[in-house]
PDB file of C-alpha atoms in Angstrom:
ATOM      1  CA  MET A   1     286.229  38.965 138.077  1.00  0.00           C
ATOM      2  CA  GLY A   2     284.582  39.670 134.687  1.00  0.00           C
ATOM      3  CA  GLU A   3     281.600  37.380 135.178  1.00  0.00           C
ATOM      4  CA  GLY A   4     279.015  37.167 137.926  1.00  0.00           C
ATOM      5  CA  ALA A   5     279.242  34.835 140.872  1.00  0.00           C
ATOM      6  CA  LYS A   6     278.478  31.224 140.051  1.00  0.00           C
ATOM      7  CA  PRO A   7     275.830  29.329 142.023  1.00  0.00           C
ATOM      8  CA  THR A   8     276.936  27.611 145.210  1.00  0.00           C
ATOM      9  CA  LEU A   9     275.794  24.205 144.014  1.00  0.00           C
ATOM     10  CA  ASP A  10     274.649  22.777 140.684  1.00  0.00           C
ATOM     11  CA  LEU A  11     273.532  19.184 141.170  1.00  0.00           C
ATOM     12  CA  GLN A  12     273.529  18.519 137.435  1.00  0.00           C
ATOM     13  CA  HIS A  13     277.250  17.881 137.804  1.00  0.00           C
ATOM     14  CA  LEU A  14     276.595  14.971 140.147  1.00  0.00           C
ATOM     15  CA  GLN A  15     273.869  13.711 137.845  1.00  0.00           C
ATOM     16  CA  LYS A  16     276.448  13.663 135.055  1.00  0.00           C
ATOM     17  CA  LEU A  17     278.849  11.723 137.288  1.00  0.00           C
ATOM     18  CA  VAL A  18     276.089   9.174 137.909  1.00  0.00           C
ATOM     19  CA  SER A  19     275.501   8.788 134.181  1.00  0.00           C
ATOM     20  CA  GLN A  20     279.221   8.495 133.418  1.00  0.00           C
ATOM     21  CA  ALA A  21     280.177   6.214 136.307  1.00  0.00           C
ATOM     22  CA  SER A  22     277.493   5.025 138.714  1.00  0.00           C
ATOM     23  CA  LEU A  23     275.313   6.136 141.573  1.00  0.00           C
ATOM     24  CA  GLU A  24     277.732   4.514 144.046  1.00  0.00           C
ATOM     25  CA  VAL A  25     280.728   6.373 142.593  1.00  0.00           C
ATOM     26  CA  ALA A  26     278.872   9.701 142.710  1.00  0.00           C
ATOM     27  CA  GLU A  27     277.710   9.104 146.291  1.00  0.00           C
ATOM     28  CA  SER A  28     281.193   8.126 147.392  1.00  0.00           C
ATOM     29  CA  PHE A  29     282.786  11.127 145.679  1.00  0.00           C
ATOM     30  CA  ALA A  30     280.230  13.541 147.156  1.00  0.00           C
ATOM     31  CA  ALA A  31     280.560  12.061 150.651  1.00  0.00           C
ATOM     32  CA  ASP A  32     284.358  12.251 150.510  1.00  0.00           C
ATOM     33  CA  TYR A  33     284.208  15.814 149.214  1.00  0.00           C
ATOM     34  CA  MET A  34     281.884  16.910 152.014  1.00  0.00           C
ATOM     35  CA  ALA A  35     283.935  15.178 154.699  1.00  0.00           C
ATOM     36  CA  LEU A  36     287.215  16.641 153.464  1.00  0.00           C
ATOM     37  CA  LEU A  37     286.030  20.100 152.426  1.00  0.00           C
ATOM     38  CA  PRO A  38     287.368  21.916 155.520  1.00  0.00           C
ATOM     39  CA  ARG A  39     290.707  20.155 155.012  1.00  0.00           C
ATOM     40  CA  PHE A  40     290.827  21.452 151.441  1.00  0.00           C
ATOM     41  CA  VAL A  41     290.138  25.058 152.484  1.00  0.00           C
ATOM     42  CA  GLU A  42     292.472  25.272 155.488  1.00  0.00           C
ATOM     43  CA  PRO A  43     295.766  24.855 153.542  1.00  0.00           C
ATOM     44  CA  ILE A  44     294.705  27.614 151.148  1.00  0.00           C
ATOM     45  CA  VAL A  45     294.093  30.076 153.947  1.00  0.00           C
ATOM     46  CA  ARG A  46     297.301  29.065 155.732  1.00  0.00           C
ATOM     47  CA  ALA A  47     299.480  29.210 152.587  1.00  0.00           C
ATOM     48  CA  VAL A  48     298.150  32.595 151.503  1.00  0.00           C
ATOM     49  CA  GLY A  49     298.698  33.928 155.028  1.00  0.00           C
ATOM     50  CA  ALA A  50     302.296  32.703 154.879  1.00  0.00           C
ATOM     51  CA  ARG A  51     302.696  34.045 151.324  1.00  0.00           C
ATOM     52  CA  ASP A  52     303.621  30.600 150.062  1.00  0.00           C
ATOM     53  CA  GLY A  53     302.479  30.894 146.470  1.00  0.00           C
ATOM     54  CA  ASP A  54     303.411  27.351 145.443  1.00  0.00           C
ATOM     55  CA  LEU A  55     301.538  25.749 148.321  1.00  0.00           C
ATOM     56  CA  ALA A  56     298.548  28.075 147.886  1.00  0.00           C
ATOM     57  CA  LEU A  57     298.391  27.291 144.172  1.00  0.00           C
ATOM     58  CA  ASP A  58     298.672  23.550 144.781  1.00  0.00           C
ATOM     59  CA  ALA A  59     295.944  23.620 147.456  1.00  0.00           C
ATOM     60  CA  SER A  60     293.712  25.777 145.270  1.00  0.00           C
ATOM     61  CA  LEU A  61     294.098  23.454 142.273  1.00  0.00           C
ATOM     62  CA  ASN A  62     293.275  20.493 144.516  1.00  0.00           C
ATOM     63  CA  LEU A  63     290.071  22.098 145.782  1.00  0.00           C
ATOM     64  CA  LYS A  64     289.137  23.371 142.330  1.00  0.00           C
ATOM     65  CA  THR A  65     289.434  19.978 140.647  1.00  0.00           C
ATOM     66  CA  LYS A  66     287.385  18.291 143.378  1.00  0.00           C
ATOM     67  CA  SER A  67     284.711  21.002 143.408  1.00  0.00           C
ATOM     68  CA  TRP A  68     283.757  20.818 139.739  1.00  0.00           C
ATOM     69  CA  PRO A  69     282.369  17.222 139.618  1.00  0.00           C
ATOM     70  CA  VAL A  70     280.292  17.851 142.763  1.00  0.00           C
ATOM     71  CA  GLY A  71     278.859  20.992 141.207  1.00  0.00           C
ATOM     72  CA  ALA A  72     280.393  23.386 143.743  1.00  0.00           C
ATOM     73  CA  LEU A  73     280.660  26.042 141.058  1.00  0.00           C
ATOM     74  CA  ARG A  74     281.198  29.082 143.283  1.00  0.00           C
ATOM     75  CA  MET A  75     284.048  27.350 145.132  1.00  0.00           C
ATOM     76  CA  ASN A  76     285.547  26.368 141.783  1.00  0.00           C
ATOM     77  CA  GLN A  77     285.257  29.987 140.632  1.00  0.00           C
ATOM     78  CA  LEU A  78     286.899  31.321 143.805  1.00  0.00           C
ATOM     79  CA  CYS A  79     289.815  28.929 143.334  1.00  0.00           C
ATOM     80  CA  SER A  80     290.237  30.201 139.763  1.00  0.00           C
ATOM     81  CA  GLU A  81     290.285  33.774 141.071  1.00  0.00           C
ATOM     82  CA  LEU A  82     292.946  32.844 143.607  1.00  0.00           C
ATOM     83  CA  GLU A  83     295.038  31.171 140.918  1.00  0.00           C
ATOM     84  CA  LEU A  84     294.787  34.319 138.824  1.00  0.00           C
ATOM     85  CA  ALA A  85     295.964  36.475 141.737  1.00  0.00           C
ATOM     86  CA  LEU A  86     298.888  34.121 142.332  1.00  0.00           C
ATOM     87  CA  ALA A  87     299.813  33.893 138.654  1.00  0.00           C
ATOM     88  CA  LEU A  88     300.789  37.523 138.284  1.00  0.00           C
ATOM     89  CA  ALA A  89     304.537  38.099 137.849  1.00  0.00           C
ATOM     90  CA  LEU A  90     304.617  39.521 141.351  1.00  0.00           C
ATOM     91  CA  ALA A  91     301.839  37.788 143.230  1.00  0.00           C
ATOM     92  CA  ASP A  92     299.001  40.104 144.170  1.00  0.00           C
ATOM     93  CA  TRP A  93     298.907  39.111 147.842  1.00  0.00           C
ATOM     94  CA  ALA A  94     296.200  41.629 148.744  1.00  0.00           C
ATOM     95  CA  THR A  95     293.865  40.075 146.188  1.00  0.00           C
ATOM     96  CA  ALA A  96     295.008  36.564 147.113  1.00  0.00           C
ATOM     97  CA  LYS A  97     294.217  37.236 150.789  1.00  0.00           C
ATOM     98  CA  ALA A  98     290.803  38.644 149.906  1.00  0.00           C
ATOM     99  CA  VAL A  99     289.970  35.623 147.747  1.00  0.00           C
ATOM    100  CA  ALA A 100     291.277  33.179 150.382  1.00  0.00           C
ATOM    101  CA  ARG A 101     288.982  34.910 152.866  1.00  0.00           C
ATOM    102  CA  ASP A 102     286.090  34.592 150.400  1.00  0.00           C
ATOM    103  CA  ILE A 103     286.839  30.862 150.115  1.00  0.00           C
ATOM    104  CA  GLU A 104     286.826  30.532 153.902  1.00  0.00           C
ATOM    105  CA  VAL A 105     283.579  32.509 154.203  1.00  0.00           C
ATOM    106  CA  HIS A 106     281.976  30.478 151.397  1.00  0.00           C
ATOM    107  CA  LEU A 107     282.777  27.157 153.113  1.00  0.00           C
ATOM    108  CA  PRO A 108     279.756  27.113 155.484  1.00  0.00           C
ATOM    109  CA  ARG A 109     277.441  28.251 152.675  1.00  0.00           C
ATOM    110  CA  LEU A 110     278.619  25.347 150.513  1.00  0.00           C
ATOM    111  CA  GLN A 111     278.350  22.903 153.413  1.00  0.00           C
ATOM    112  CA  LYS A 112     274.791  24.070 154.013  1.00  0.00           C
ATOM    113  CA  ALA A 113     273.933  23.675 150.330  1.00  0.00           C
ATOM    114  CA  LEU A 114     275.421  20.191 150.291  1.00  0.00           C
ATOM    115  CA  THR A 115     273.608  19.077 153.420  1.00  0.00           C
ATOM    116  CA  GLY A 116     270.392  20.617 152.130  1.00  0.00           C
ATOM    117  CA  ALA A 117     270.722  18.814 148.815  1.00  0.00           C
ATOM    118  CA  PRO A 118     267.978  16.257 149.575  1.00  0.00           C
ATOM    119  CA  ASP A 119     265.505  19.113 149.686  1.00  0.00           C
ATOM    120  CA  VAL A 120     266.838  20.649 146.518  1.00  0.00           C
ATOM    121  CA  ALA A 121     266.658  18.462 143.451  1.00  0.00           C
ATOM    122  CA  PHE A 122     268.604  15.257 143.571  1.00  0.00           C
ATOM    123  CA  ARG A 123     267.120  13.033 146.246  1.00  0.00           C
ATOM    124  CA  PRO A 124     268.439   9.691 144.825  1.00  0.00           C
ATOM    125  CA  LEU A 125     272.024  10.796 145.410  1.00  0.00           C
ATOM    126  CA  TRP A 126     271.545  11.550 149.085  1.00  0.00           C
ATOM    127  CA  PRO A 127     270.509   8.398 150.972  1.00  0.00           C
ATOM    128  CA  ARG A 128     270.571   8.153 154.761  1.00  0.00           C
ATOM    129  CA  THR A 129     274.131   6.837 154.722  1.00  0.00           C
ATOM    130  CA  LEU A 130     275.245   9.990 152.973  1.00  0.00           C
ATOM    131  CA  GLN A 131     273.278  12.112 155.438  1.00  0.00           C
ATOM    132  CA  THR A 132     275.129  10.313 158.259  1.00  0.00           C
ATOM    133  CA  ALA A 133     278.461  11.082 156.587  1.00  0.00           C
ATOM    134  CA  ILE A 134     277.471  14.739 156.293  1.00  0.00           C
ATOM    135  CA  ALA A 135     276.577  14.972 159.969  1.00  0.00           C
ATOM    136  CA  SER A 136     279.884  13.522 161.192  1.00  0.00           C
TER     137      SER A 136
END
């Protein structure tokens, strides 16, 4: 991994989504992302464990593309690392398993950062309705 670890969460990405779309779109996207995050991670871990490179790559690309607009930069970076491990002519399953484990371990850290977002920097994006969605 040539570069250092990215931050868990960069809320400027959501601010950009607000400016490009709307506050409602950004809130909806963030709420959906938070609600579905465990369901994005689980297929990665399962596919890597089963050495199903196609499924692992598909699941990783799915999580990666959804993580970027929310500002989940570390998760995005981990997905890129997994894709790199899977892209080798003969998949590097030891590295892929280690990265899949890192993704799984990072999940609660990202969830905590997302639920703590009102205290961080972007209060307008996190109304009570979003807090309710996070809690469920």
